Amino acid sequence: ASVDQRELWATADDLMAATQHLDSEADDIGTSAEDADAVARIEERHAAFEAAQAQAERVRKVNFLVAGIAALFAIPATQILGLAGLAIAAIGLYGIIAQGVAARTRELGIRIALGAEPGAVRRMVLVEGLWLAAIGLGTGLVLAALGSRFLVTWLYGISAHDPLAFLAGPAVLLAVAAAACLIPARRATCVDPV
């Protein structure tokens, strides 16, 4: 709660206590001028209390609205940042694996020239690339599982061990690794080795 709210509630509590005190005294009031002043003070404090109560209700509604709007914008922002991180990782992974496979073009051509089937060469490249990607993803998942308990306070709307987050990211990266292996390998095996 903000300082203004605390002050507002404190004022409302004070006014309520004063009104109850003056209400108890109002039973003893007669019709003299002094009594009329006491009644006016009671009515004045009661009106101030009702105004403070209305203001407190408006502040509560505004805070509820602001919190709701912040929650609406917080979820898409985190999703966008998560997808951006996944895209950056996928681009980097594709570049590294594709460069490694492209560097082996001569080797793949020699294998085909010596009688290896192009499909077998593609499978070999795919298995080797996916093996490397699986090692990296396994290491990343273990580190993510260990580190997630330290990130619990920063997570909003998901648990620290959300199965979708732990499976979707690695699945995308595994698909990217497969594409990064197959596209350059296919290109290399289609080249005439002679």
JSON list of C-alpha atoms in Angstrom, two decimals:
[
{"chain": "A", "resi": 1, "resn": "ALA", "atom": "CA", "xyz": [0.00, 0.00, 0.00]},
{"chain": "A", "resi": 2, "resn": "SER", "atom": "CA", "xyz": [1.20, 3.48, -0.74]},
{"chain": "A", "resi": 3, "resn": "VAL", "atom": "CA", "xyz": [1.84, 6.12, 1.90]},
{"chain": "A", "resi": 4, "resn": "ASP", "atom": "CA", "xyz": [-1.23, 8.08, 0.77]},
{"chain": "A", "resi": 5, "resn": "GLN", "atom": "CA", "xyz": [-3.43, 5.03, 1.34]},
{"chain": "A", "resi": 6, "resn": "ARG", "atom": "CA", "xyz": [-2.03, 4.45, 4.82]},
{"chain": "A", "resi": 7, "resn": "GLU", "atom": "CA", "xyz": [-2.61, 8.09, 5.74]},
{"chain": "A", "resi": 8, "resn": "LEU", "atom": "CA", "xyz": [-6.10, 7.93, 4.27]},
{"chain": "A", "resi": 9, "resn": "TRP", "atom": "CA", "xyz": [-7.00, 4.80, 6.24]},
{"chain": "A", "resi": 10, "resn": "ALA", "atom": "CA", "xyz": [-5.49, 6.27, 9.43]},
{"chain": "A", "resi": 11, "resn": "THR", "atom": "CA", "xyz": [-7.59, 9.42, 8.93]},
{"chain": "A", "resi": 12, "resn": "ALA", "atom": "CA", "xyz": [-10.68, 7.31, 8.30]},
{"chain": "A", "resi": 13, "resn": "ASP", "atom": "CA", "xyz": [-10.01, 5.25, 11.44]},
{"chain": "A", "resi": 14, "resn": "ASP", "atom": "CA", "xyz": [-9.52, 8.41, 13.53]},
{"chain": "A", "resi": 15, "resn": "LEU", "atom": "CA", "xyz": [-12.73, 9.90, 12.19]},
{"chain": "A", "resi": 16, "resn": "MET", "atom": "CA", "xyz": [-14.62, 6.71, 12.84]},
{"chain": "A", "resi": 17, "resn": "ALA", "atom": "CA", "xyz": [-13.38, 6.56, 16.45]},
{"chain": "A", "resi": 18, "resn": "ALA", "atom": "CA", "xyz": [-14.21, 10.22, 16.97]},
{"chain": "A", "resi": 19, "resn": "THR", "atom": "CA", "xyz": [-17.66, 9.79, 15.46]},
{"chain": "A", "resi": 20, "resn": "GLN", "atom": "CA", "xyz": [-18.40, 6.78, 17.69]},
{"chain": "A", "resi": 21, "resn": "HIS", "atom": "CA", "xyz": [-17.19, 8.74, 20.74]},
{"chain": "A", "resi": 22, "resn": "LEU", "atom": "CA", "xyz": [-19.31, 11.75, 19.84]},
{"chain": "A", "resi": 23, "resn": "ASP", "atom": "CA", "xyz": [-22.30, 9.53, 19.04]},
{"chain": "A", "resi": 24, "resn": "SER", "atom": "CA", "xyz": [-22.09, 8.08, 22.55]},
{"chain": "A", "resi": 25, "resn": "GLU", "atom": "CA", "xyz": [-21.99, 11.62, 23.92]},
{"chain": "A", "resi": 26, "resn": "ALA", "atom": "CA", "xyz": [-24.86, 12.71, 21.68]},
{"chain": "A", "resi": 27, "resn": "ASP", "atom": "CA", "xyz": [-27.35, 10.74, 23.75]},
{"chain": "A", "resi": 28, "resn": "ASP", "atom": "CA", "xyz": [-26.73, 13.14, 26.65]},
{"chain": "A", "resi": 29, "resn": "ILE", "atom": "CA", "xyz": [-27.15, 16.28, 24.53]},
{"chain": "A", "resi": 30, "resn": "GLY", "atom": "CA", "xyz": [-30.13, 18.50, 25.14]},
{"chain": "A", "resi": 31, "resn": "THR", "atom": "CA", "xyz": [-31.27, 21.55, 23.16]},
{"chain": "A", "resi": 32, "resn": "SER", "atom": "CA", "xyz": [-29.01, 24.26, 24.50]},
{"chain": "A", "resi": 33, "resn": "ALA", "atom": "CA", "xyz": [-26.71, 26.28, 22.21]},
{"chain": "A", "resi": 34, "resn": "GLU", "atom": "CA", "xyz": [-23.72, 24.39, 23.54]},
{"chain": "A", "resi": 35, "resn": "ASP", "atom": "CA", "xyz": [-25.45, 21.13, 22.65]},
{"chain": "A", "resi": 36, "resn": "ALA", "atom": "CA", "xyz": [-26.22, 22.43, 19.17]},
{"chain": "A", "resi": 37, "resn": "ASP", "atom": "CA", "xyz": [-22.52, 23.11, 18.67]},
{"chain": "A", "resi": 38, "resn": "ALA", "atom": "CA", "xyz": [-21.71, 19.53, 19.70]},
{"chain": "A", "resi": 39, "resn": "VAL", "atom": "CA", "xyz": [-24.28, 18.21, 17.21]},
{"chain": "A", "resi": 40, "resn": "ALA", "atom": "CA", "xyz": [-22.76, 20.36, 14.45]},
{"chain": "A", "resi": 41, "resn": "ARG", "atom": "CA", "xyz": [-19.30, 19.03, 15.26]},
{"chain": "A", "resi": 42, "resn": "ILE", "atom": "CA", "xyz": [-20.60, 15.46, 15.16]},
{"chain": "A", "resi": 43, "resn": "GLU", "atom": "CA", "xyz": [-22.27, 16.04, 11.79]},
{"chain": "A", "resi": 44, "resn": "GLU", "atom": "CA", "xyz": [-19.12, 17.73, 10.45]},
{"chain": "A", "resi": 45, "resn": "ARG", "atom": "CA", "xyz": [-16.90, 14.85, 11.52]},
{"chain": "A", "resi": 46, "resn": "HIS", "atom": "CA", "xyz": [-19.36, 12.33, 10.17]},
{"chain": "A", "resi": 47, "resn": "ALA", "atom": "CA", "xyz": [-19.35, 14.06, 6.78]},
{"chain": "A", "resi": 48, "resn": "ALA", "atom": "CA", "xyz": [-15.53, 14.13, 6.80]},
{"chain": "A", "resi": 49, "resn": "PHE", "atom": "CA", "xyz": [-15.48, 10.44, 7.65]},
{"chain": "A", "resi": 50, "resn": "GLU", "atom": "CA", "xyz": [-17.81, 9.58, 4.77]},
{"chain": "A", "resi": 51, "resn": "ALA", "atom": "CA", "xyz": [-15.66, 11.67, 2.38]},
{"chain": "A", "resi": 52, "resn": "ALA", "atom": "CA", "xyz": [-12.51, 9.87, 3.57]},
{"chain": "A", "resi": 53, "resn": "GLN", "atom": "CA", "xyz": [-14.24, 6.52, 3.16]},
{"chain": "A", "resi": 54, "resn": "ALA", "atom": "CA", "xyz": [-15.29, 7.39, -0.42]},
{"chain": "A", "resi": 55, "resn": "GLN", "atom": "CA", "xyz": [-11.73, 8.53, -1.23]},
{"chain": "A", "resi": 56, "resn": "ALA", "atom": "CA", "xyz": [-10.30, 5.29, 0.17]},
{"chain": "A", "resi": 57, "resn": "GLU", "atom": "CA", "xyz": [-12.68, 3.27, -2.02]},
{"chain": "A", "resi": 58, "resn": "ARG", "atom": "CA", "xyz": [-11.62, 5.25, -5.13]},
{"chain": "A", "resi": 59, "resn": "VAL", "atom": "CA", "xyz": [-7.94, 4.66, -4.32]},
{"chain": "A", "resi": 60, "resn": "ARG", "atom": "CA", "xyz": [-8.60, 0.92, -3.88]},
{"chain": "A", "resi": 61, "resn": "LYS", "atom": "CA", "xyz": [-10.37, 0.73, -7.25]},
{"chain": "A", "resi": 62, "resn": "VAL", "atom": "CA", "xyz": [-7.57, 2.63, -9.03]},
{"chain": "A", "resi": 63, "resn": "ASN", "atom": "CA", "xyz": [-4.91, 0.38, -7.45]},
{"chain": "A", "resi": 64, "resn": "PHE", "atom": "CA", "xyz": [-6.85, -2.71, -8.53]},
{"chain": "A", "resi": 65, "resn": "LEU", "atom": "CA", "xyz": [-7.14, -1.36, -12.08]},
{"chain": "A", "resi": 66, "resn": "VAL", "atom": "CA", "xyz": [-3.45, -0.45, -12.27]},
{"chain": "A", "resi": 67, "resn": "ALA", "atom": "CA", "xyz": [-2.43, -3.90, -10.98]},
{"chain": "A", "resi": 68, "resn": "GLY", "atom": "CA", "xyz": [-4.65, -5.56, -13.58]},
{"chain": "A", "resi": 69, "resn": "ILE", "atom": "CA", "xyz": [-3.22, -3.49, -16.42]},
{"chain": "A", "resi": 70, "resn": "ALA", "atom": "CA", "xyz": [0.34, -4.17, -15.25]},
{"chain": "A", "resi": 71, "resn": "ALA", "atom": "CA", "xyz": [-0.38, -7.90, -15.19]},
{"chain": "A", "resi": 72, "resn": "LEU", "atom": "CA", "xyz": [-1.77, -7.78, -18.73]},
{"chain": "A", "resi": 73, "resn": "PHE", "atom": "CA", "xyz": [1.37, -6.10, -20.03]},
{"chain": "A", "resi": 74, "resn": "ALA", "atom": "CA", "xyz": [3.78, -8.17, -17.93]},
{"chain": "A", "resi": 75, "resn": "ILE", "atom": "CA", "xyz": [2.80, -11.52, -19.43]},
{"chain": "A", "resi": 76, "resn": "PRO", "atom": "CA", "xyz": [3.19, -10.60, -23.12]},
{"chain": "A", "resi": 77, "resn": "ALA", "atom": "CA", "xyz": [6.44, -8.75, -22.41]},
{"chain": "A", "resi": 78, "resn": "THR", "atom": "CA", "xyz": [7.96, -11.80, -20.76]},
{"chain": "A", "resi": 79, "resn": "GLN", "atom": "CA", "xyz": [6.71, -14.03, -23.56]},
{"chain": "A", "resi": 80, "resn": "ILE", "atom": "CA", "xyz": [8.21, -11.73, -26.17]},
{"chain": "A", "resi": 81, "resn": "LEU", "atom": "CA", "xyz": [11.53, -11.63, -24.34]},
{"chain": "A", "resi": 82, "resn": "GLY", "atom": "CA", "xyz": [11.50, -15.42, -23.94]},
{"chain": "A", "resi": 83, "resn": "LEU", "atom": "CA", "xyz": [10.79, -15.93, -27.64]},
{"chain": "A", "resi": 84, "resn": "ALA", "atom": "CA", "xyz": [13.49, -13.41, -28.56]},
{"chain": "A", "resi": 85, "resn": "GLY", "atom": "CA", "xyz": [15.99, -15.32, -26.42]},
{"chain": "A", "resi": 86, "resn": "LEU", "atom": "CA", "xyz": [14.93, -18.59, -28.02]},
{"chain": "A", "resi": 87, "resn": "ALA", "atom": "CA", "xyz": [15.28, -17.06, -31.49]},
{"chain": "A", "resi": 88, "resn": "ILE", "atom": "CA", "xyz": [18.77, -15.76, -30.73]},
{"chain": "A", "resi": 89, "resn": "ALA", "atom": "CA", "xyz": [19.79, -19.18, -29.38]},
{"chain": "A", "resi": 90, "resn": "ALA", "atom": "CA", "xyz": [18.31, -20.91, -32.45]},
{"chain": "A", "resi": 91, "resn": "ILE", "atom": "CA", "xyz": [20.12, -18.58, -34.88]},
{"chain": "A", "resi": 92, "resn": "GLY", "atom": "CA", "xyz": [23.42, -19.07, -33.07]},
{"chain": "A", "resi": 93, "resn": "LEU", "atom": "CA", "xyz": [22.98, -22.84, -32.92]},
{"chain": "A", "resi": 94, "resn": "TYR", "atom": "CA", "xyz": [22.08, -23.03, -36.61]},
{"chain": "A", "resi": 95, "resn": "GLY", "atom": "CA", "xyz": [25.09, -20.93, -37.58]},
{"chain": "A", "resi": 96, "resn": "ILE", "atom": "CA", "xyz": [27.58, -22.97, -35.58]},
{"chain": "A", "resi": 97, "resn": "ILE", "atom": "CA", "xyz": [26.31, -26.39, -36.65]},
{"chain": "A", "resi": 98, "resn": "ALA", "atom": "CA", "xyz": [25.81, -25.40, -40.30]},
{"chain": "A", "resi": 99, "resn": "GLN", "atom": "CA", "xyz": [29.32, -23.94, -40.45]},
{"chain": "A", "resi": 100, "resn": "GLY", "atom": "CA", "xyz": [30.74, -27.15, -38.98]},
{"chain": "A", "resi": 101, "resn": "VAL", "atom": "CA", "xyz": [28.92, -29.31, -41.51]},
{"chain": "A", "resi": 102, "resn": "ALA", "atom": "CA", "xyz": [29.84, -27.01, -44.41]},
{"chain": "A", "resi": 103, "resn": "ALA", "atom": "CA", "xyz": [33.50, -27.26, -43.37]},
{"chain": "A", "resi": 104, "resn": "ARG", "atom": "CA", "xyz": [33.24, -31.02, -43.89]},
{"chain": "A", "resi": 105, "resn": "THR", "atom": "CA", "xyz": [32.04, -30.72, -47.50]},
{"chain": "A", "resi": 106, "resn": "ARG", "atom": "CA", "xyz": [35.29, -32.14, -48.89]},
{"chain": "A", "resi": 107, "resn": "GLU", "atom": "CA", "xyz": [35.20, -35.04, -46.45]},
{"chain": "A", "resi": 108, "resn": "LEU", "atom": "CA", "xyz": [31.59, -35.82, -47.37]},
{"chain": "A", "resi": 109, "resn": "GLY", "atom": "CA", "xyz": [32.44, -35.64, -51.06]},
{"chain": "A", "resi": 110, "resn": "ILE", "atom": "CA", "xyz": [35.34, -38.07, -50.56]},
{"chain": "A", "resi": 111, "resn": "ARG", "atom": "CA", "xyz": [33.06, -40.50, -48.69]},
{"chain": "A", "resi": 112, "resn": "ILE", "atom": "CA", "xyz": [30.59, -40.42, -51.57]},
{"chain": "A", "resi": 113, "resn": "ALA", "atom": "CA", "xyz": [33.42, -40.81, -54.13]},
{"chain": "A", "resi": 114, "resn": "LEU", "atom": "CA", "xyz": [34.58, -43.90, -52.24]},
{"chain": "A", "resi": 115, "resn": "GLY", "atom": "CA", "xyz": [31.12, -45.45, -52.53]},
{"chain": "A", "resi": 116, "resn": "ALA", "atom": "CA", "xyz": [29.11, -44.25, -49.52]},
{"chain": "A", "resi": 117, "resn": "GLU", "atom": "CA", "xyz": [25.42, -43.70, -50.17]},
{"chain": "A", "resi": 118, "resn": "PRO", "atom": "CA", "xyz": [24.36, -40.02, -49.99]},
{"chain": "A", "resi": 119, "resn": "GLY", "atom": "CA", "xyz": [21.51, -40.97, -47.61]},
{"chain": "A", "resi": 120, "resn": "ALA", "atom": "CA", "xyz": [23.95, -42.76, -45.30]},
{"chain": "A", "resi": 121, "resn": "VAL", "atom": "CA", "xyz": [26.25, -39.73, -45.31]},
{"chain": "A", "resi": 122, "resn": "ARG", "atom": "CA", "xyz": [23.31, -37.43, -44.47]},
{"chain": "A", "resi": 123, "resn": "ARG", "atom": "CA", "xyz": [22.25, -39.76, -41.63]},
{"chain": "A", "resi": 124, "resn": "MET", "atom": "CA", "xyz": [25.82, -39.80, -40.29]},
{"chain": "A", "resi": 125, "resn": "VAL", "atom": "CA", "xyz": [25.97, -35.99, -40.29]},
{"chain": "A", "resi": 126, "resn": "LEU", "atom": "CA", "xyz": [22.52, -35.78, -38.69]},
{"chain": "A", "resi": 127, "resn": "VAL", "atom": "CA", "xyz": [23.38, -38.26, -35.92]},
{"chain": "A", "resi": 128, "resn": "GLU", "atom": "CA", "xyz": [26.66, -36.48, -35.13]},
{"chain": "A", "resi": 129, "resn": "GLY", "atom": "CA", "xyz": [25.02, -33.04, -35.10]},
{"chain": "A", "resi": 130, "resn": "LEU", "atom": "CA", "xyz": [22.07, -34.16, -33.00]},
{"chain": "A", "resi": 131, "resn": "TRP", "atom": "CA", "xyz": [24.42, -35.91, -30.58]},
{"chain": "A", "resi": 132, "resn": "LEU", "atom": "CA", "xyz": [26.25, -32.62, -29.99]},
{"chain": "A", "resi": 133, "resn": "ALA", "atom": "CA", "xyz": [22.96, -30.75, -29.68]},
{"chain": "A", "resi": 134, "resn": "ALA", "atom": "CA", "xyz": [21.61, -33.35, -27.22]},
{"chain": "A", "resi": 135, "resn": "ILE", "atom": "CA", "xyz": [24.69, -33.00, -25.03]},
{"chain": "A", "resi": 136, "resn": "GLY", "atom": "CA", "xyz": [24.29, -29.21, -25.01]},
{"chain": "A", "resi": 137, "resn": "LEU", "atom": "CA", "xyz": [20.55, -29.37, -24.38]},
{"chain": "A", "resi": 138, "resn": "GLY", "atom": "CA", "xyz": [20.98, -31.92, -21.59]},
{"chain": "A", "resi": 139, "resn": "THR", "atom": "CA", "xyz": [23.58, -29.75, -19.90]},
{"chain": "A", "resi": 140, "resn": "GLY", "atom": "CA", "xyz": [21.36, -26.70, -20.35]},
{"chain": "A", "resi": 141, "resn": "LEU", "atom": "CA", "xyz": [18.31, -28.46, -18.89]},
{"chain": "A", "resi": 142, "resn": "VAL", "atom": "CA", "xyz": [20.25, -29.61, -15.83]},
{"chain": "A", "resi": 143, "resn": "LEU", "atom": "CA", "xyz": [21.61, -26.11, -15.24]},
{"chain": "A", "resi": 144, "resn": "ALA", "atom": "CA", "xyz": [18.17, -24.59, -15.82]},
{"chain": "A", "resi": 145, "resn": "ALA", "atom": "CA", "xyz": [16.59, -26.98, -13.32]},
{"chain": "A", "resi": 146, "resn": "LEU", "atom": "CA", "xyz": [19.25, -26.16, -10.73]},
{"chain": "A", "resi": 147, "resn": "GLY", "atom": "CA", "xyz": [19.10, -22.42, -11.37]},
{"chain": "A", "resi": 148, "resn": "SER", "atom": "CA", "xyz": [15.31, -22.14, -11.55]},
{"chain": "A", "resi": 149, "resn": "ARG", "atom": "CA", "xyz": [14.88, -22.14, -7.80]},
{"chain": "A", "resi": 150, "resn": "PHE", "atom": "CA", "xyz": [16.92, -18.93, -7.66]},
{"chain": "A", "resi": 151, "resn": "LEU", "atom": "CA", "xyz": [14.69, -17.35, -10.30]},
{"chain": "A", "resi": 152, "resn": "VAL", "atom": "CA", "xyz": [11.37, -18.13, -8.58]},
{"chain": "A", "resi": 153, "resn": "THR", "atom": "CA", "xyz": [10.92, -14.55, -7.37]},
{"chain": "A", "resi": 154, "resn": "TRP", "atom": "CA", "xyz": [11.24, -13.20, -10.91]},
{"chain": "A", "resi": 155, "resn": "LEU", "atom": "CA", "xyz": [8.76, -15.59, -12.50]},
{"chain": "A", "resi": 156, "resn": "TYR", "atom": "CA", "xyz": [5.19, -14.45, -13.06]},
{"chain": "A", "resi": 157, "resn": "GLY", "atom": "CA", "xyz": [2.38, -16.78, -13.99]},
{"chain": "A", "resi": 158, "resn": "ILE", "atom": "CA", "xyz": [4.43, -19.98, -14.26]},
{"chain": "A", "resi": 159, "resn": "SER", "atom": "CA", "xyz": [6.16, -22.29, -11.84]},
{"chain": "A", "resi": 160, "resn": "ALA", "atom": "CA", "xyz": [9.91, -22.65, -11.67]},
{"chain": "A", "resi": 161, "resn": "HIS", "atom": "CA", "xyz": [9.66, -26.15, -13.14]},
{"chain": "A", "resi": 162, "resn": "ASP", "atom": "CA", "xyz": [7.06, -25.50, -15.85]},
{"chain": "A", "resi": 163, "resn": "PRO", "atom": "CA", "xyz": [7.07, -28.58, -18.13]},
{"chain": "A", "resi": 164, "resn": "LEU", "atom": "CA", "xyz": [6.09, -26.56, -21.22]},
{"chain": "A", "resi": 165, "resn": "ALA", "atom": "CA", "xyz": [9.03, -24.20, -20.77]},
{"chain": "A", "resi": 166, "resn": "PHE", "atom": "CA", "xyz": [11.40, -27.10, -20.11]},
{"chain": "A", "resi": 167, "resn": "LEU", "atom": "CA", "xyz": [10.23, -29.05, -23.17]},
{"chain": "A", "resi": 168, "resn": "ALA", "atom": "CA", "xyz": [9.27, -26.45, -25.80]},
{"chain": "A", "resi": 169, "resn": "GLY", "atom": "CA", "xyz": [12.60, -24.59, -25.86]},
{"chain": "A", "resi": 170, "resn": "PRO", "atom": "CA", "xyz": [14.76, -27.70, -26.19]},
{"chain": "A", "resi": 171, "resn": "ALA", "atom": "CA", "xyz": [12.37, -29.16, -28.79]},
{"chain": "A", "resi": 172, "resn": "VAL", "atom": "CA", "xyz": [12.72, -26.04, -30.94]},
{"chain": "A", "resi": 173, "resn": "LEU", "atom": "CA", "xyz": [16.50, -26.05, -30.55]},
{"chain": "A", "resi": 174, "resn": "LEU", "atom": "CA", "xyz": [16.67, -29.76, -31.43]},
{"chain": "A", "resi": 175, "resn": "ALA", "atom": "CA", "xyz": [14.63, -29.10, -34.60]},
{"chain": "A", "resi": 176, "resn": "VAL", "atom": "CA", "xyz": [16.96, -26.21, -35.48]},
{"chain": "A", "resi": 177, "resn": "ALA", "atom": "CA", "xyz": [19.99, -28.47, -34.94]},
{"chain": "A", "resi": 178, "resn": "ALA", "atom": "CA", "xyz": [18.48, -31.10, -37.24]},
{"chain": "A", "resi": 179, "resn": "ALA", "atom": "CA", "xyz": [17.87, -28.49, -39.95]},
{"chain": "A", "resi": 180, "resn": "ALA", "atom": "CA", "xyz": [21.38, -27.11, -39.46]},
{"chain": "A", "resi": 181, "resn": "CYS", "atom": "CA", "xyz": [22.79, -30.60, -40.06]},
{"chain": "A", "resi": 182, "resn": "LEU", "atom": "CA", "xyz": [20.57, -31.66, -42.93]},
{"chain": "A", "resi": 183, "resn": "ILE", "atom": "CA", "xyz": [20.58, -28.57, -45.13]},
{"chain": "A", "resi": 184, "resn": "PRO", "atom": "CA", "xyz": [24.38, -28.28, -45.56]},
{"chain": "A", "resi": 185, "resn": "ALA", "atom": "CA", "xyz": [24.76, -32.10, -45.66]},
{"chain": "A", "resi": 186, "resn": "ARG", "atom": "CA", "xyz": [22.18, -32.34, -48.43]},
{"chain": "A", "resi": 187, "resn": "ARG", "atom": "CA", "xyz": [23.97, -29.61, -50.33]},
{"chain": "A", "resi": 188, "resn": "ALA", "atom": "CA", "xyz": [27.33, -31.35, -49.84]},
{"chain": "A", "resi": 189, "resn": "THR", "atom": "CA", "xyz": [26.04, -34.78, -50.91]},
{"chain": "A", "resi": 190, "resn": "CYS", "atom": "CA", "xyz": [24.43, -33.39, -54.06]},
{"chain": "A", "resi": 191, "resn": "VAL", "atom": "CA", "xyz": [27.81, -32.11, -55.32]},
{"chain": "A", "resi": 192, "resn": "ASP", "atom": "CA", "xyz": [29.51, -34.36, -57.91]},
{"chain": "A", "resi": 193, "resn": "PRO", "atom": "CA", "xyz": [32.63, -35.69, -56.12]},
{"chain": "A", "resi": 194, "resn": "VAL", "atom": "CA", "xyz": [34.59, -36.23, -59.34]}
]
